[in-house]
mmCIF file of C-alpha atoms in Angstrom:
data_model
loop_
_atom_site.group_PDB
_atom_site.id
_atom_site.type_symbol
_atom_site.label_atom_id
_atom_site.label_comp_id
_atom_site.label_asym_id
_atom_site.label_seq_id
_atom_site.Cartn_x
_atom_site.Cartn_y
_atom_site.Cartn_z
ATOM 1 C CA UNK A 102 -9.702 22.036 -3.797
ATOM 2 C CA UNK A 103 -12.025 21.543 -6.760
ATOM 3 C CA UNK A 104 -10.175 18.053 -7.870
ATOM 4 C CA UNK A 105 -8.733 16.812 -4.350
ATOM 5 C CA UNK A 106 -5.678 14.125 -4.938
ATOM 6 C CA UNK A 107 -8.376 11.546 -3.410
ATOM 7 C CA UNK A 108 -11.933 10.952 -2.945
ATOM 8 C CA UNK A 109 -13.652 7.835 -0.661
ATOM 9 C CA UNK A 110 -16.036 5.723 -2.775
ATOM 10 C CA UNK A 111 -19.378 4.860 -0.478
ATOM 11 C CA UNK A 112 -22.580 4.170 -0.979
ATOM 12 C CA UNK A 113 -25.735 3.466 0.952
ATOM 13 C CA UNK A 114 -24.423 -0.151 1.676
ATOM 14 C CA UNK A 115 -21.459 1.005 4.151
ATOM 15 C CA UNK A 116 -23.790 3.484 5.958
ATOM 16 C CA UNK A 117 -25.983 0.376 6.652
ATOM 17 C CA UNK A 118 -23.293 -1.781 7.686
ATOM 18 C CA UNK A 119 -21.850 0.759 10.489
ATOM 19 C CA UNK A 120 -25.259 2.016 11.376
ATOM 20 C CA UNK A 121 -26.235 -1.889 12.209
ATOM 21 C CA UNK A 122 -23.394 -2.154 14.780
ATOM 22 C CA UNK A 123 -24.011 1.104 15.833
ATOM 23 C CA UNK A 124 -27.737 0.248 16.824
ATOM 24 C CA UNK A 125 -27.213 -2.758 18.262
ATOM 25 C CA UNK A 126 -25.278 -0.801 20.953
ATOM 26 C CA UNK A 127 -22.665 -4.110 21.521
ATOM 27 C CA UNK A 128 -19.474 -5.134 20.219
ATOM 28 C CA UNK A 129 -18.373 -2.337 18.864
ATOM 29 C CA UNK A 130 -14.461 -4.092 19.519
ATOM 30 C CA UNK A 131 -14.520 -8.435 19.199
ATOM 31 C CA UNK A 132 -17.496 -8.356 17.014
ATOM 32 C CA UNK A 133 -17.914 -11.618 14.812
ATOM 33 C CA UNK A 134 -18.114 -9.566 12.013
ATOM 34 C CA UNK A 135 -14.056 -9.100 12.059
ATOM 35 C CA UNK A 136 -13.598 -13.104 11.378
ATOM 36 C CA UNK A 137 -16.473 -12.592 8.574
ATOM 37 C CA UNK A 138 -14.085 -9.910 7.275
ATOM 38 C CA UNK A 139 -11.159 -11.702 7.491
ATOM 39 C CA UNK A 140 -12.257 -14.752 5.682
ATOM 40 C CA UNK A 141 -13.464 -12.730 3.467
ATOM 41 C CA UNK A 142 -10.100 -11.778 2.019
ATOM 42 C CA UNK A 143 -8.426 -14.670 2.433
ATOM 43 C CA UNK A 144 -10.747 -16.242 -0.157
ATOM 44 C CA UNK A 145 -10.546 -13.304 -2.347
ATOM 45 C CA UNK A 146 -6.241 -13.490 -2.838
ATOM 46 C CA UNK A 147 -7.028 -17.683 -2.370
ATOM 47 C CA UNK A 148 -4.461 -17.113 0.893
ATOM 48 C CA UNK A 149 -4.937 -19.366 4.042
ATOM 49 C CA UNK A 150 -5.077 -17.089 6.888
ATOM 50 C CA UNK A 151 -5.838 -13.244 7.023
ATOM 51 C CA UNK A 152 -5.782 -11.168 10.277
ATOM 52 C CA UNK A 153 -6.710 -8.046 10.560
ATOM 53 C CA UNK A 154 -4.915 -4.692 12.157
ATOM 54 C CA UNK A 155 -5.725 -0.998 13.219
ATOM 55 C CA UNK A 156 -3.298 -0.133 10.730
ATOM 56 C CA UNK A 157 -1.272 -1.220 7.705
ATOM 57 C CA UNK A 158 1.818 -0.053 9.737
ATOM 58 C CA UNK A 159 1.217 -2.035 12.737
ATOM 59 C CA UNK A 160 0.397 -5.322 10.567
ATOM 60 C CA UNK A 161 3.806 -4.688 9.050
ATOM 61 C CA UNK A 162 5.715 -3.996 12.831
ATOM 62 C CA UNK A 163 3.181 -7.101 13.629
ATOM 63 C CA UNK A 164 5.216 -9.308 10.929
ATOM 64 C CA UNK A 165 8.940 -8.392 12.329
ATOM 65 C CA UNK A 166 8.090 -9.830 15.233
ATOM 66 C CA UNK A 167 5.883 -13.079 14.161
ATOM 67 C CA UNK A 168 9.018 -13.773 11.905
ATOM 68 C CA UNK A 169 11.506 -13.686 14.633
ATOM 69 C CA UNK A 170 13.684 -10.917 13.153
ATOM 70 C CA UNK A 171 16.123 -9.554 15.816
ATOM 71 C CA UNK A 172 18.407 -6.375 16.968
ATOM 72 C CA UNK A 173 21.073 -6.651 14.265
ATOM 73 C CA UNK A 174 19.279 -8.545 11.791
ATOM 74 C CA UNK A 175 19.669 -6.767 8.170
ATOM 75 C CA UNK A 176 16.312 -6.269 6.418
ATOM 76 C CA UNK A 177 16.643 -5.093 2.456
ATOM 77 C CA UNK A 178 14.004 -2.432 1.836
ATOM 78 C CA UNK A 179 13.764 0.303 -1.142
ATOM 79 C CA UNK A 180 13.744 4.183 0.076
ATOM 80 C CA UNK A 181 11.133 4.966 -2.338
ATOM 81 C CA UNK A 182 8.377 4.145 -0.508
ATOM 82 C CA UNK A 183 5.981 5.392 2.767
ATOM 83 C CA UNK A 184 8.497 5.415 6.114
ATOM 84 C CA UNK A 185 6.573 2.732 7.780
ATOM 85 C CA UNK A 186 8.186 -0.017 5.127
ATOM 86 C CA UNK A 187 11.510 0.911 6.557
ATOM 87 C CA UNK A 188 10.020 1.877 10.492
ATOM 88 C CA UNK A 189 9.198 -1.433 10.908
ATOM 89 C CA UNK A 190 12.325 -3.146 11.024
ATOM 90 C CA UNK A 191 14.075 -0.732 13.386
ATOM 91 C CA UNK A 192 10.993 -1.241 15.716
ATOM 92 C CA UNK A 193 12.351 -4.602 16.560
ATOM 93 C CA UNK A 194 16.055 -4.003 16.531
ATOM 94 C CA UNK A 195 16.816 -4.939 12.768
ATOM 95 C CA UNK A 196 19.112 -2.830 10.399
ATOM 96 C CA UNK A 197 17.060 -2.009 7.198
ATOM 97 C CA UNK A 198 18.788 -1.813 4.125
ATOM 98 C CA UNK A 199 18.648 0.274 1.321
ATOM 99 C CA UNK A 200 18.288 -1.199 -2.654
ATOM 100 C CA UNK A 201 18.003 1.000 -5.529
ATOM 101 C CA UNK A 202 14.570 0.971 -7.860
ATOM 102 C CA UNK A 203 13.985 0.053 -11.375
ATOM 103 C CA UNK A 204 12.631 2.666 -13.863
ATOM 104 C CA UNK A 205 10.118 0.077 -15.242
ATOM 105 C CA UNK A 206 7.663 -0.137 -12.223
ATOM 106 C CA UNK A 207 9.762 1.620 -9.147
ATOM 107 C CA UNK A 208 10.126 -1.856 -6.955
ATOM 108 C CA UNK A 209 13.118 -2.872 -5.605
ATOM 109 C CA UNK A 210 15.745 -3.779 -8.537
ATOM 110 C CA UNK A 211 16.405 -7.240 -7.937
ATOM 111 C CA UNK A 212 20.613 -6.478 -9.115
ATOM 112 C CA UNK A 213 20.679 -4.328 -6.232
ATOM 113 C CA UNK A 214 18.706 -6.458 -3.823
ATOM 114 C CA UNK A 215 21.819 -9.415 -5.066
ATOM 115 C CA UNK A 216 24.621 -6.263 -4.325
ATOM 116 C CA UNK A 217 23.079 -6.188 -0.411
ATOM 117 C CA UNK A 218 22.705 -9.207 0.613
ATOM 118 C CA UNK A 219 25.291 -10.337 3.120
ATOM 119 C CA UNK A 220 25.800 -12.847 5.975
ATOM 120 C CA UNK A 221 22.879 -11.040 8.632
ATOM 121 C CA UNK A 222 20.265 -10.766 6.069
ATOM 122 C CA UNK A 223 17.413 -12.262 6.536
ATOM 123 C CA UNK A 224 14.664 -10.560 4.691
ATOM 124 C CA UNK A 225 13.257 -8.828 1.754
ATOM 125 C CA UNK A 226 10.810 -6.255 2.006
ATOM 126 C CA UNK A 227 9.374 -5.236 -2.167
ATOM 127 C CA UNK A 228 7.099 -2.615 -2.105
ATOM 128 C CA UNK A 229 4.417 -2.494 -5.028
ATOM 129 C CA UNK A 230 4.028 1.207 -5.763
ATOM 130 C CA UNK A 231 1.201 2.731 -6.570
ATOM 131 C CA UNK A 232 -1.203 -0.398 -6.586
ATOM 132 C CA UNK A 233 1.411 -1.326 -9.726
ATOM 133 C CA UNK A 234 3.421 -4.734 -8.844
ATOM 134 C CA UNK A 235 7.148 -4.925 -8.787
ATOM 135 C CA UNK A 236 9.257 -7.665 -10.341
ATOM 136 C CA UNK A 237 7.887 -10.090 -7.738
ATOM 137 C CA UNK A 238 8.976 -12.928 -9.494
ATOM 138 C CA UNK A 239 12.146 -12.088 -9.590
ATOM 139 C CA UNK A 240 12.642 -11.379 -5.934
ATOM 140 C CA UNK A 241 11.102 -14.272 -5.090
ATOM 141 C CA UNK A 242 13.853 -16.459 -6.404
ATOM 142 C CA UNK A 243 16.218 -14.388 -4.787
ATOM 143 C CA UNK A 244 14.735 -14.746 -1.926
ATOM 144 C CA UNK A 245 14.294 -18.665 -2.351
ATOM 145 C CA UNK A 246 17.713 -19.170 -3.687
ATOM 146 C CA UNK A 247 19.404 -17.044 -0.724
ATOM 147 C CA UNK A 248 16.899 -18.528 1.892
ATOM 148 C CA UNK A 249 15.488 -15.008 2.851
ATOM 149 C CA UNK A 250 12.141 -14.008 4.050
ATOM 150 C CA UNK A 251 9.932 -12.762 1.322
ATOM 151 C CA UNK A 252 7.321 -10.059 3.055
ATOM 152 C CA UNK A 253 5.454 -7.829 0.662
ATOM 153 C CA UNK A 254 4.352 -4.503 1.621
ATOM 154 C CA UNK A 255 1.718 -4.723 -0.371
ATOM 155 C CA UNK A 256 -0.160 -1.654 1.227
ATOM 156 C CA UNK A 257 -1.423 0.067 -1.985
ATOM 157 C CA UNK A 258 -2.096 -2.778 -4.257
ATOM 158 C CA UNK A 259 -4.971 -4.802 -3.403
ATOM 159 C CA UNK A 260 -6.616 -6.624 -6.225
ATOM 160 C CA UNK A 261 -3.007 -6.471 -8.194
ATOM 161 C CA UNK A 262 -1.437 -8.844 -10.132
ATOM 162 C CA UNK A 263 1.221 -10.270 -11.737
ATOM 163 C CA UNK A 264 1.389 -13.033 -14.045
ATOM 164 C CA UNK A 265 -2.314 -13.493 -13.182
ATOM 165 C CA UNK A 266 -1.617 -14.106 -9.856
ATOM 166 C CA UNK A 267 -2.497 -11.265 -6.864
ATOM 167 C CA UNK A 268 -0.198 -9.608 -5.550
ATOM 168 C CA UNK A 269 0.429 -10.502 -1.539
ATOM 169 C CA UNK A 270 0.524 -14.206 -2.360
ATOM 170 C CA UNK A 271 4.197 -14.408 -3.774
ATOM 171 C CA UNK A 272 5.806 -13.966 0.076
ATOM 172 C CA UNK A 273 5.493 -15.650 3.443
ATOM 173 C CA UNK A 274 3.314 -13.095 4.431
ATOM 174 C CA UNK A 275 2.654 -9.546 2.976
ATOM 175 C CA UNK A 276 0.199 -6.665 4.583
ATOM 176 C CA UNK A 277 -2.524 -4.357 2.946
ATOM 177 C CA UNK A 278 -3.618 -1.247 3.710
ATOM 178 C CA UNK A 279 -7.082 -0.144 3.960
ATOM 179 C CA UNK A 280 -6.580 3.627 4.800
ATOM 180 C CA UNK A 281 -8.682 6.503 3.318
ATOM 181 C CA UNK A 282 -7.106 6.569 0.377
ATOM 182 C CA UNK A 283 -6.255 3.024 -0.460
ATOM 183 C CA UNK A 284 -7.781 0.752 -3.231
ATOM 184 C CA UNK A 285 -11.140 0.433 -0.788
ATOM 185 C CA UNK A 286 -11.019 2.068 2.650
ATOM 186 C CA UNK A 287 -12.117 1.517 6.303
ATOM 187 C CA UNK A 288 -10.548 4.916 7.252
ATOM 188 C CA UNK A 289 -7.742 3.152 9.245
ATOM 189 C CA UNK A 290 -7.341 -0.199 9.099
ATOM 190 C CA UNK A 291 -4.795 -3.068 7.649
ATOM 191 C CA UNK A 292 -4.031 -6.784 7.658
ATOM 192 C CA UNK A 293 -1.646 -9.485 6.853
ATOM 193 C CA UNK A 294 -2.570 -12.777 4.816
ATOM 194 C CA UNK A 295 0.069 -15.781 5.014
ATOM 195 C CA UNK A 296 -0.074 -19.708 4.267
ATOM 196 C CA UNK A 297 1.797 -20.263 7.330
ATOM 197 C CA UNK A 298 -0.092 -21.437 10.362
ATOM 198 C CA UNK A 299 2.885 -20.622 13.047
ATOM 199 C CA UNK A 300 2.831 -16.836 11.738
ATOM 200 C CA UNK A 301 -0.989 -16.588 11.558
ATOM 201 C CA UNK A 302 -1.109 -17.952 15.620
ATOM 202 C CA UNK A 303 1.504 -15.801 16.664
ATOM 203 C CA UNK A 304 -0.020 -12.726 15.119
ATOM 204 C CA UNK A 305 -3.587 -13.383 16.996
ATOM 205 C CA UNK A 306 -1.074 -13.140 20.400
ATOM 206 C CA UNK A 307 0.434 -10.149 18.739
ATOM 207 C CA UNK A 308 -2.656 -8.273 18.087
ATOM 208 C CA UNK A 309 -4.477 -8.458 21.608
ATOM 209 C CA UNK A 310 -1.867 -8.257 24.093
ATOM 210 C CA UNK A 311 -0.625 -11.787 24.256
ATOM 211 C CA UNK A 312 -3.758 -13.140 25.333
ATOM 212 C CA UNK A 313 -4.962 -16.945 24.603
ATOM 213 C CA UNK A 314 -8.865 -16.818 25.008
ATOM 214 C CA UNK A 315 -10.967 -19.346 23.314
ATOM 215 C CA UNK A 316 -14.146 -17.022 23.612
ATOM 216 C CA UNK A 317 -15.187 -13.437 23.288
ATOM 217 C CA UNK A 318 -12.957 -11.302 25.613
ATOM 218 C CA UNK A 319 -15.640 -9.196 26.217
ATOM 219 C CA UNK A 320 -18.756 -11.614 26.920
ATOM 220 C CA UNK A 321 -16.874 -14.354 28.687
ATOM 221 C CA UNK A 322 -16.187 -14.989 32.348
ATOM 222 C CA UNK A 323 -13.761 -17.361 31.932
ATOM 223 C CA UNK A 324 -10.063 -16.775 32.584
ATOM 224 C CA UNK A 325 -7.466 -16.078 29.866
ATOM 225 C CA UNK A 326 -3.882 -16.343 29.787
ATOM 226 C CA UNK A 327 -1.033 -13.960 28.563
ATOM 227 C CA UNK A 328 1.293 -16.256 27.294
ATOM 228 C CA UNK A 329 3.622 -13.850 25.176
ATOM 229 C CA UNK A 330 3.936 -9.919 25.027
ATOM 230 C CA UNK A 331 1.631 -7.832 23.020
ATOM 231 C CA UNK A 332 -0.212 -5.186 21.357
ATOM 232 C CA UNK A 333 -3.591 -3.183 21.521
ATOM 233 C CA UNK A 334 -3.575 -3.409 17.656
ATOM 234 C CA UNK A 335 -7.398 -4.550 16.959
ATOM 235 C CA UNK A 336 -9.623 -3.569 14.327
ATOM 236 C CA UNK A 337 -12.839 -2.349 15.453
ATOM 237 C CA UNK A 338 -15.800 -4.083 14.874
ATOM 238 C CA UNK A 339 -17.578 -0.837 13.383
ATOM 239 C CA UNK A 340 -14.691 -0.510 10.586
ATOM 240 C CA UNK A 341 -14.668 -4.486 9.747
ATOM 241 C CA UNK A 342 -18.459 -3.779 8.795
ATOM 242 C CA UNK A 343 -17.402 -1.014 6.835
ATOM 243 C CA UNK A 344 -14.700 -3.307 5.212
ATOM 244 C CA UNK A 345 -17.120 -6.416 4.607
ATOM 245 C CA UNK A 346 -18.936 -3.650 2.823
ATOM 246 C CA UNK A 347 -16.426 -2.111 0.711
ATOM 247 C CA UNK A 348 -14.986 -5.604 -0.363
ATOM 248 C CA UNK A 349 -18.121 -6.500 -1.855
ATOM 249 C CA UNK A 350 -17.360 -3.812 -4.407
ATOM 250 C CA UNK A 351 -13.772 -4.261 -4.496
ATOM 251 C CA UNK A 352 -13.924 -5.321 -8.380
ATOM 252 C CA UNK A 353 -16.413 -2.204 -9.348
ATOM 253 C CA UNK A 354 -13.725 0.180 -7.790
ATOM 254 C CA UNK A 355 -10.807 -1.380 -9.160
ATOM 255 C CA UNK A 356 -12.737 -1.266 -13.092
ATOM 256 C CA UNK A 357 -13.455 2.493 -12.645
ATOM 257 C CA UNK A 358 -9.502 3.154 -11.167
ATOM 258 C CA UNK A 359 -8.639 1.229 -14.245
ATOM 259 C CA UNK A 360 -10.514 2.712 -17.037
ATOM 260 C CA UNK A 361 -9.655 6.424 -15.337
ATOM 261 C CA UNK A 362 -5.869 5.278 -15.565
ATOM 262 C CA UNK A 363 -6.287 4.370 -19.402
ATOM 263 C CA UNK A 364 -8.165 7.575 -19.991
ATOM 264 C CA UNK A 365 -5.356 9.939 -18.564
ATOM 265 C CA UNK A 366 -2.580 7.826 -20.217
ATOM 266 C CA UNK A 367 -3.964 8.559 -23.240
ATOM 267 C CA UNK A 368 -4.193 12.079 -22.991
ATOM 268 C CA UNK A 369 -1.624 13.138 -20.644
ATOM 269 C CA UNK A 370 1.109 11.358 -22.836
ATOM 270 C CA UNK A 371 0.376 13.593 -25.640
ATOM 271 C CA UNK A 372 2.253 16.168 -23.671
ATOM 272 C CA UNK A 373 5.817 17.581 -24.106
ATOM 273 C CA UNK A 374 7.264 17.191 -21.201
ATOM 274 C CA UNK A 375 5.461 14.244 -19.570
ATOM 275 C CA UNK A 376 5.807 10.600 -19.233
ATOM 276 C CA UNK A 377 3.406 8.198 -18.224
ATOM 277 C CA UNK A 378 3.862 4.956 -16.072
ATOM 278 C CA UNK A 379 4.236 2.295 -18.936
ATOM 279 C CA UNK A 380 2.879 -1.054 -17.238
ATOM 280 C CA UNK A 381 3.300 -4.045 -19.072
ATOM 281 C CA UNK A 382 0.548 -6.840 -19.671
ATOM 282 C CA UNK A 383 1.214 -9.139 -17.489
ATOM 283 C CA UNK A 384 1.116 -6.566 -14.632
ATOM 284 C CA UNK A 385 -2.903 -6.051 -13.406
ATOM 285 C CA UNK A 386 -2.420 -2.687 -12.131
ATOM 286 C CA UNK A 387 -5.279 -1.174 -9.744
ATOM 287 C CA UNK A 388 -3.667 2.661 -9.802
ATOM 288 C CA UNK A 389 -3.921 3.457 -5.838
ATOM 289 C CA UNK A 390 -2.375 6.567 -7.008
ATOM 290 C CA UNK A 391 -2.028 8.111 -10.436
ATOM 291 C CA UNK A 392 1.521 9.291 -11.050
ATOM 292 C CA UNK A 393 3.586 11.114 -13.630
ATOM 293 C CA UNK A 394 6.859 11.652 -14.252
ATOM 294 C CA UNK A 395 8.529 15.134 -15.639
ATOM 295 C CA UNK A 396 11.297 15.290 -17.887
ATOM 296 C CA UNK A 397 12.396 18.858 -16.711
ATOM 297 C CA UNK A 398 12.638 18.384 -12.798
ATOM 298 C CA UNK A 399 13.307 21.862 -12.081
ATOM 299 C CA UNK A 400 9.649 22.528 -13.338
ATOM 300 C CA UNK A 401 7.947 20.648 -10.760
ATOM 301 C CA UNK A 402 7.821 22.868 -7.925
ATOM 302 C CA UNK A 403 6.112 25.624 -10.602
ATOM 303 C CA UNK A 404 3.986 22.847 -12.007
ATOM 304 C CA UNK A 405 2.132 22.167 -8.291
ATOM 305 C CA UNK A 406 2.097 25.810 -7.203
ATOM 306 C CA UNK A 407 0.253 26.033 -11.112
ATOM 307 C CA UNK A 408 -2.621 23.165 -10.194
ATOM 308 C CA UNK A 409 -3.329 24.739 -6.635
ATOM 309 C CA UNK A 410 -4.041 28.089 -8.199
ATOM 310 C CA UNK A 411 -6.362 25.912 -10.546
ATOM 311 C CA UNK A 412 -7.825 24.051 -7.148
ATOM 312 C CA UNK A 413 -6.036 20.797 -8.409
ATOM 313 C CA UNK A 414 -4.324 18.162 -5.790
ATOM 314 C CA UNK A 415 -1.168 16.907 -6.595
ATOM 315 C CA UNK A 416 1.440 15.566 -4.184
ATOM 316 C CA UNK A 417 5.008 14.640 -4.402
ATOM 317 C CA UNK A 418 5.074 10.300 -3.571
ATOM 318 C CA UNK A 419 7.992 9.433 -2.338
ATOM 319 C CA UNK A 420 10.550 11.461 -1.636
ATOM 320 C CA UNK A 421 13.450 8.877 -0.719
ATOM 321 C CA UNK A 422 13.367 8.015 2.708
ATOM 322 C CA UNK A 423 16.524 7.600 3.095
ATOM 323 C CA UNK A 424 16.882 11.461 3.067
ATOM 324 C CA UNK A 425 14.632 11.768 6.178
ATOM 325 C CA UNK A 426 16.563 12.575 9.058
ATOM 326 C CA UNK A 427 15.843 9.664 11.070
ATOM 327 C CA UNK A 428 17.826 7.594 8.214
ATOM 328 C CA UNK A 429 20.622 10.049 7.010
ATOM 329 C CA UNK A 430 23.067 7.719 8.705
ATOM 330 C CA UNK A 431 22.828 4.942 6.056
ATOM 331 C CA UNK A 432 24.708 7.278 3.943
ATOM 332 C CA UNK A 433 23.859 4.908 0.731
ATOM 333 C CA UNK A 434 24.216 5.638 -3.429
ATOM 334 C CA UNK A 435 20.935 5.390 -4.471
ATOM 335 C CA UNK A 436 20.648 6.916 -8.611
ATOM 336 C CA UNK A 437 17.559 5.789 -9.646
ATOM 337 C CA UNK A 438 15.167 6.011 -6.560
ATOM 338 C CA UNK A 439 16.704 9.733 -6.254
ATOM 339 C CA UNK A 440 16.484 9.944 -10.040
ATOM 340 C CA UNK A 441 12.787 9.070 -10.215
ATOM 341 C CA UNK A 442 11.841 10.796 -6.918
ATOM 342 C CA UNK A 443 12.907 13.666 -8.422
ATOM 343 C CA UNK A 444 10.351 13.919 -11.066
ATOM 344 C CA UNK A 445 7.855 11.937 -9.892
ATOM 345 C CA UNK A 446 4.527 13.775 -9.131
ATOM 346 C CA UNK A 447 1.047 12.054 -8.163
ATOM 347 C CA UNK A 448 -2.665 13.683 -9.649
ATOM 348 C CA UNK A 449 -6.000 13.490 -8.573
ATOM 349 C CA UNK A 450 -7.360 9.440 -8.833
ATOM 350 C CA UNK A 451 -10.484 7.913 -7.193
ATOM 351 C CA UNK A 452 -12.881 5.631 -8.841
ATOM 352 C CA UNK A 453 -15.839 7.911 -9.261
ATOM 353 C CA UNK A 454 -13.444 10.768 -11.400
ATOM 354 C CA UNK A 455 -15.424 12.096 -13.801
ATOM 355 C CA UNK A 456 -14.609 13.026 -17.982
ATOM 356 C CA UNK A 457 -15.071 16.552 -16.809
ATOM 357 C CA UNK A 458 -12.638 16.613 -13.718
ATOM 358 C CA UNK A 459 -9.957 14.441 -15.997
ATOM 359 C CA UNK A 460 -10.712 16.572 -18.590
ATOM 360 C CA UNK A 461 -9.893 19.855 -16.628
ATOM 361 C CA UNK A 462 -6.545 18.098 -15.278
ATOM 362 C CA UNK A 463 -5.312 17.083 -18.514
ATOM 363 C CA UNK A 464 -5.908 20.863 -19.777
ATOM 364 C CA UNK A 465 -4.569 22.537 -16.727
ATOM 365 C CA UNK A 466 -1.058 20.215 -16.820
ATOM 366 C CA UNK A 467 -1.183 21.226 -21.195
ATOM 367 C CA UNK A 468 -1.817 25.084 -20.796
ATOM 368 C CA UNK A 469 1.005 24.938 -18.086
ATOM 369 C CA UNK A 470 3.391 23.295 -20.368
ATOM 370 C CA UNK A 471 2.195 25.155 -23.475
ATOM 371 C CA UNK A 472 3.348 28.465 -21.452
ATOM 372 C CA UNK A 473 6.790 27.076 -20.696
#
């Protein structure tokens, strides 16, 4: 594709970073360069305790089971969202739950999230699409007031906020993503921040099979204990280089996202047949992805078979997951995420767009429009 729906932002700093752990030919797993990466965020979101994962999926499976959710136990989730918000509570046994959106920023509807709750509910699981927050506020006095868990999948909104305050510090514990196409990347690679010390010890067991070693795994001959059951689910050494890296920058990338974002609001609302994202002020959006929606839905198929003949990306996020067939059994009414899913399509967005490539988007999506 000429404009791909994603590009990776690097630059000579993350080739040093990997080629210095590649050199020194040790630790390439355990490396002290994890806990440097790790503190590293916590003091970025101002959160406690940050541990990182192999993947924003297993930090999320890693919470289910550091909160003590159990077979049976209801967990309310949206549909429109990636599958592994609503994998991870059938991983340990728990029912998720289905809540409706809102049309404002596509998060769980807090009205709904109030219609679900019963007796065996025990958690809330907001997703903030699209690096764009959800009514976060709102959800956490519901879950306050109901005595819920708050945990924020907050996979595709790093450096978000909300009322001036980041997103992944409103819940007991939320996860980020730091896949190829997230707000900065390690390739694979996730982890979970929390203020709660029990959760943050538990995970550590979680993450490396169990094991209580007060020294390097790999460099120490002293015994260990398994004291719980566990997980391979480590980051590597090589991609928490990468990640110290690609922090460092965090702001630059998340300035360039933003300005692109403004840039093709501008323009792309100034077409019949298009609507824009509106995101109020008080929401710091960071635009992981770069959606539209369409007003005619039954032009949407024609509208991505026009941008691949024109060598543009686009890609349909979500479709409701609670059409998948792994989930067709919670047979739930769900209007607005179906609504929006419907006419929701994604375009090209990466930090380093350029005029030129936004440019030949914007025309592209006006001459198809123009011909209809």
């Amino acid at each position: 594709m000429k404009i791909p729906l994603f590009k990776i932002y690097w630059d000579d700093e993350d080739i040093s970073s990997v080629d210095t752990i590649l050199k020194s030919g040790a630790f390439w797993s355990s490396g002290t360069q994890i806990k440097t990466f790790e503190n590293n965020i916590a003091k970025y979101l101002g959160s406690k305790y940050c541990i990182t994962f192999n993947s924003g999926g297993s930090a999320l499976h890693a919470l289910m089971l550091a909160h003590g959710l159990k077979p049976n136990d209801e967990v309310i989730v949206p549909s429109f969202t990636f599958i592994a918000t609503c994998m991870a509570p059938k991983y340990v046994g728990s029912k998720p739950v289905f809540a409706d959106i809102e049309e404002e920023t596509f998060g769980l509807d807090p009205n709904s999230v109030l219609e679900k709750i019963t007796p065996d509910t025990k958690a809330i699981i907001p997703v903030h699409y699209a690096g764009i927050s959800c009514k976060i506020d709102e959800l956490r006095e519901i879950a306050e007031a109901k005595d819920l868990l708050l945990i924020e999948d907050a996979a595709e909104a790093f450096g978000a906020k909300y009322n001036n305050k980041f997103v992944g510090t409103y819940g007991d514990s939320s996860i980020f993503s730091f896949c190829q196409n997230k707000i900065f990347a390690t390739g694979e690679g996730g982890c979970v921040v929390t203020d709660d010390e029990e959760v943050y010890n538990k995970l550590n067991l979680i993450c490396s099979y169990g094991r209580i070693s007060k020294e390097n795994y790999f460099s120490s001959n002293c015994s260990v204990d398994y004291v719980d059951i566990g997980y391979n689910w480590r980051l590597p050494t090589i991609l928490a280089c990468l990640g110290i890296s690609q922090l460092d920058k965090v702001e630059k990338l998340i300035k360039m996202r933003r300005k692109n974002a403004e840039y093709l609001n501008k323009n792309l609302n100034e077409i019949k047949g298009v609507k824009t994202i509106n995101v109020e002020n008080n929401n710091y959006a960071v635009y992981q992805l770069y959606s539209i929606l369409l007003e005619n839905t039954e032009l949407r198929g024609e509208l991505i078979q026009f941008l691949n003949k024109k060598e543009i990306s686009s890609k349909i996020y979500f479709d409701p997951v609670h059409k998948y067939s792994v989930f067709k059994s919670a047979n739930v009414n769900l209007p607005v995420t179906e609504d929006i899913s419907s006419k929701i399509l994604t375009l090209p967005m990466y930090p380093h767009m350029t005029i030129e490539e936004m440019d030949y988007v914007i025309d592209c999506i006006e001459e198809f429009f123009r011909s209809r």
